[in-house]
Tab-separated table of C-alpha atoms in Angstrom:
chain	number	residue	atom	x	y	z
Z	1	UNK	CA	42.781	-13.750	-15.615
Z	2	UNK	CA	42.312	-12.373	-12.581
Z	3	UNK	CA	39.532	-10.361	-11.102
Z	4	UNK	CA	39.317	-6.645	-10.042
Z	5	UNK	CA	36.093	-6.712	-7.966
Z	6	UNK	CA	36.339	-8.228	-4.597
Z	7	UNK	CA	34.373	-11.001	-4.277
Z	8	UNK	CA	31.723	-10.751	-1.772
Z	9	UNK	CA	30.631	-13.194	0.684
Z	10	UNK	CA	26.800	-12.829	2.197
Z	11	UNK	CA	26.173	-15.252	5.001
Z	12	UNK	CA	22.470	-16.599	5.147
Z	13	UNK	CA	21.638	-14.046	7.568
Z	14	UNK	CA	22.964	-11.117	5.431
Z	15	UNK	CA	21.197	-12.580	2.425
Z	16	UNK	CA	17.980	-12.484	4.200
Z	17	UNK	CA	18.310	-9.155	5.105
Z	18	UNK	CA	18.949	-7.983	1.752
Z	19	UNK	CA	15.784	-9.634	0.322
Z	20	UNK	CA	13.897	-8.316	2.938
Z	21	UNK	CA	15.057	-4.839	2.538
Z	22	UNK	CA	14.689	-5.125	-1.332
Z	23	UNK	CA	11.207	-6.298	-0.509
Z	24	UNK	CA	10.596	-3.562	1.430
Z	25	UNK	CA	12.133	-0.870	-1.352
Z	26	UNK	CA	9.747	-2.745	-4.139
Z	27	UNK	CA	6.582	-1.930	-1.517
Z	28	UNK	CA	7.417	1.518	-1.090
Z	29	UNK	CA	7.748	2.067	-4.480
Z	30	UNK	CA	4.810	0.236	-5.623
Z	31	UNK	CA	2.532	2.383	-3.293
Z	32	UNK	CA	3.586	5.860	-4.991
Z	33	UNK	CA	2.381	3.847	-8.658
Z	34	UNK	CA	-1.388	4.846	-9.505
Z	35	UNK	CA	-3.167	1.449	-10.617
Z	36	UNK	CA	-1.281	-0.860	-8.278
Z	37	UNK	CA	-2.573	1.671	-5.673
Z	38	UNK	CA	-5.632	2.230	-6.118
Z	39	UNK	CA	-7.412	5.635	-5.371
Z	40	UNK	CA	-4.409	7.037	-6.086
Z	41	UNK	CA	-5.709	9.919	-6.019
Z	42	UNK	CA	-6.819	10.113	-2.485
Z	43	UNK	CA	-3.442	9.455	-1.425
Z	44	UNK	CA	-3.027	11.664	1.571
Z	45	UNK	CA	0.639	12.253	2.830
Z	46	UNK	CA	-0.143	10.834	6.407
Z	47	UNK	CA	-3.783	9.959	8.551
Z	48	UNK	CA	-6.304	8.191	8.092
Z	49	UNK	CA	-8.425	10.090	5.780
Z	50	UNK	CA	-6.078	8.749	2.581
Z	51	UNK	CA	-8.279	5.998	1.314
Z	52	UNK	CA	-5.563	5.119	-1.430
Z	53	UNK	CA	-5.070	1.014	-1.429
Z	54	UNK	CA	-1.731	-0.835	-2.140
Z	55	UNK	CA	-3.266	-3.788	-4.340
Z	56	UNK	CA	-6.466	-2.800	-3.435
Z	57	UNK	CA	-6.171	-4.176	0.163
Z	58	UNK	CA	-3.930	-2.367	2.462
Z	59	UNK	CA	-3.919	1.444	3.130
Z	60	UNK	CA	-1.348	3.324	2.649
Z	61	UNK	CA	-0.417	6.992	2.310
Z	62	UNK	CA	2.624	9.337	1.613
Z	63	UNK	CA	4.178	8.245	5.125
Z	64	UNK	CA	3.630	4.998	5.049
Z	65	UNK	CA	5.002	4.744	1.617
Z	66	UNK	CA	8.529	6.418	2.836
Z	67	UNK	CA	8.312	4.013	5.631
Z	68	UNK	CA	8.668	1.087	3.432
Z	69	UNK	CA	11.558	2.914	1.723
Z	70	UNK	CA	13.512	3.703	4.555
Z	71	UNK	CA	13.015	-0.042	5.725
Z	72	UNK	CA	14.261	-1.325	2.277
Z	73	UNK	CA	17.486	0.990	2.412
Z	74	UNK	CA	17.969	0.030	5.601
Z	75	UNK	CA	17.795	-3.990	4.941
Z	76	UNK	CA	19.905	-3.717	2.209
Z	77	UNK	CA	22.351	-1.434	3.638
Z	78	UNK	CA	22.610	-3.226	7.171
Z	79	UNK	CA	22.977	-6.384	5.025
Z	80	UNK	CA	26.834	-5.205	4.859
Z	81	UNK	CA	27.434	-6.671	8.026
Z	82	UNK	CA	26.184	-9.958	10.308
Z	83	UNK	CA	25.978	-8.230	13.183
Z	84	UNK	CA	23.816	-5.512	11.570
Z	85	UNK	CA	21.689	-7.817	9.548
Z	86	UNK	CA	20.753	-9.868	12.764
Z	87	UNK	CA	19.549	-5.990	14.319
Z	88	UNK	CA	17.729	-5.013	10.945
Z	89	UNK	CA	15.801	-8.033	11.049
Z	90	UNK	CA	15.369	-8.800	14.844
Z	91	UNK	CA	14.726	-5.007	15.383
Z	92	UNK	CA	12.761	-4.688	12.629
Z	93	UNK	CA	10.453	-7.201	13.935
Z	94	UNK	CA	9.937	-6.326	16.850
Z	95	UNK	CA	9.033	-2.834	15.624
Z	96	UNK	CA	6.204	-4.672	13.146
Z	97	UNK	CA	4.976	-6.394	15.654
Z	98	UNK	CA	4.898	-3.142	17.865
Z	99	UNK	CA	2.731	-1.642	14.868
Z	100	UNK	CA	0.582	-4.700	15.087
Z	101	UNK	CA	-0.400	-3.905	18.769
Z	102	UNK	CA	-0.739	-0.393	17.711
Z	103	UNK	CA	-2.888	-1.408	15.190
Z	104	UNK	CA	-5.155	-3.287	16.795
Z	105	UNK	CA	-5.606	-0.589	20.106
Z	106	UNK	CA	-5.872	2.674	17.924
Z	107	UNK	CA	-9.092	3.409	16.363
Z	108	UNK	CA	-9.118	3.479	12.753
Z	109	UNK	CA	-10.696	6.530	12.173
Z	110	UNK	CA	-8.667	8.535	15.007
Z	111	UNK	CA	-6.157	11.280	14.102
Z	112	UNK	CA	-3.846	8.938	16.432
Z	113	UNK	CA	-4.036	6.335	13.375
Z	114	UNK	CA	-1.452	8.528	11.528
Z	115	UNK	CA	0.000	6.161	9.375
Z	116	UNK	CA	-2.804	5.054	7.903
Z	117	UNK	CA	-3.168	1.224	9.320
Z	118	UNK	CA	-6.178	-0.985	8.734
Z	119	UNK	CA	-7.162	-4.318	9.261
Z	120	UNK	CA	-5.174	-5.573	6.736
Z	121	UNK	CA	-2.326	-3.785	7.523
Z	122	UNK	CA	-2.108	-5.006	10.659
Z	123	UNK	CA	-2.106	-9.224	10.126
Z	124	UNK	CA	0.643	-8.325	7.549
Z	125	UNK	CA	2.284	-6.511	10.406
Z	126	UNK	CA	2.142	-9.362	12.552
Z	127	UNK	CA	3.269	-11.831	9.803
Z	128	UNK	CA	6.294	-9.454	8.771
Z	129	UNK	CA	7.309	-8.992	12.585
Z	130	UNK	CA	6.870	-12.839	13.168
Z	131	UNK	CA	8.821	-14.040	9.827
Z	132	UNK	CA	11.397	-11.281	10.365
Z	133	UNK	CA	12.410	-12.125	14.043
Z	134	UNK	CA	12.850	-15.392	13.189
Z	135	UNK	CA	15.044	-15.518	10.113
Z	136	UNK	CA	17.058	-13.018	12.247
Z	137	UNK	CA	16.891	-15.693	15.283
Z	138	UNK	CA	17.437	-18.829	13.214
Z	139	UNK	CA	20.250	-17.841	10.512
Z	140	UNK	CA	22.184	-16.534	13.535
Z	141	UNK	CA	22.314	-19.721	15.902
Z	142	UNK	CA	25.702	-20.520	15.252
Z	143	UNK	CA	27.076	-17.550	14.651
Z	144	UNK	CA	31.109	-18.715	14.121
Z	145	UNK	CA	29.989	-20.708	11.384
Z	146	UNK	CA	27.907	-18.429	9.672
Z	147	UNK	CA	30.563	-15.660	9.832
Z	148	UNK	CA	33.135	-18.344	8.561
């Protein structure tokens, strides 16, 4: 018997984005659920002032919940290609770690912390930047055998 669905082949690289983006898509999600987030209730839908905490550690708000969810779609849908999986996650990281130095230069309570970051928020920025670059660096060394 033969098959009707194409089979599809994911090089390392394109799995890895696709776990990161479905990562991502999980976190964005889980920040819009009251009890995983808590002060749910204080949930603004940007700044600072939104004291609502993913897992009771990092700060999130409306915006930064969307953020995760674009991320996600975009991992998962730039997963479709090598070429595009190496930019999600090389790009990607380098925009995390950009967040990180934002992070750490803004002040917390500013207006110009619109996101909301905190501490927290910021070493997992540095960690996701970090991790990201290099899955996106090492899966893609030999790129002729990984598209093969």
């Amino acid at each position: 018997m033969t098959s009707t669905r194409a089979e599809v082949t994911r090089t390392r690289l394109q799995q890895a984005s696709l776990a990161v983006g479905v990562v991502f898509l999980i976190i964005g999600i889980l920040g819009f659920i009251p009890g995983i987030t808590t002060q749910y209730q204080s949930m603004e839908a940007a700044g600072h002032e939104s004291t609502a905490m993913l897992f009771g550690l990092f700060q999130v708000s409306a915006l930064h919940n969307i953020v995760h969810l674009i991320f996600g779609f975009a991992g998962i849908a730039m997963a479709r290609t090598w070429d595009s999986a190496r930019l999600f996650l090389i790009g990607g990281g380098i925009i995390y770690l950009i967040l990180w130095i934002y992070g750490l230069i803004v002040n917390q309570e500013s207006t110009a912390n619109f996101v909301p970051l905190n501490t927290a928020d910021n070493w997992l920025h540095f960690v996701l930047g970090v991790v990201m670059i290099a899955l996106g660096v090492l899966l893609s060394r030999h790129p002729n055998r990984a598209r093969a």
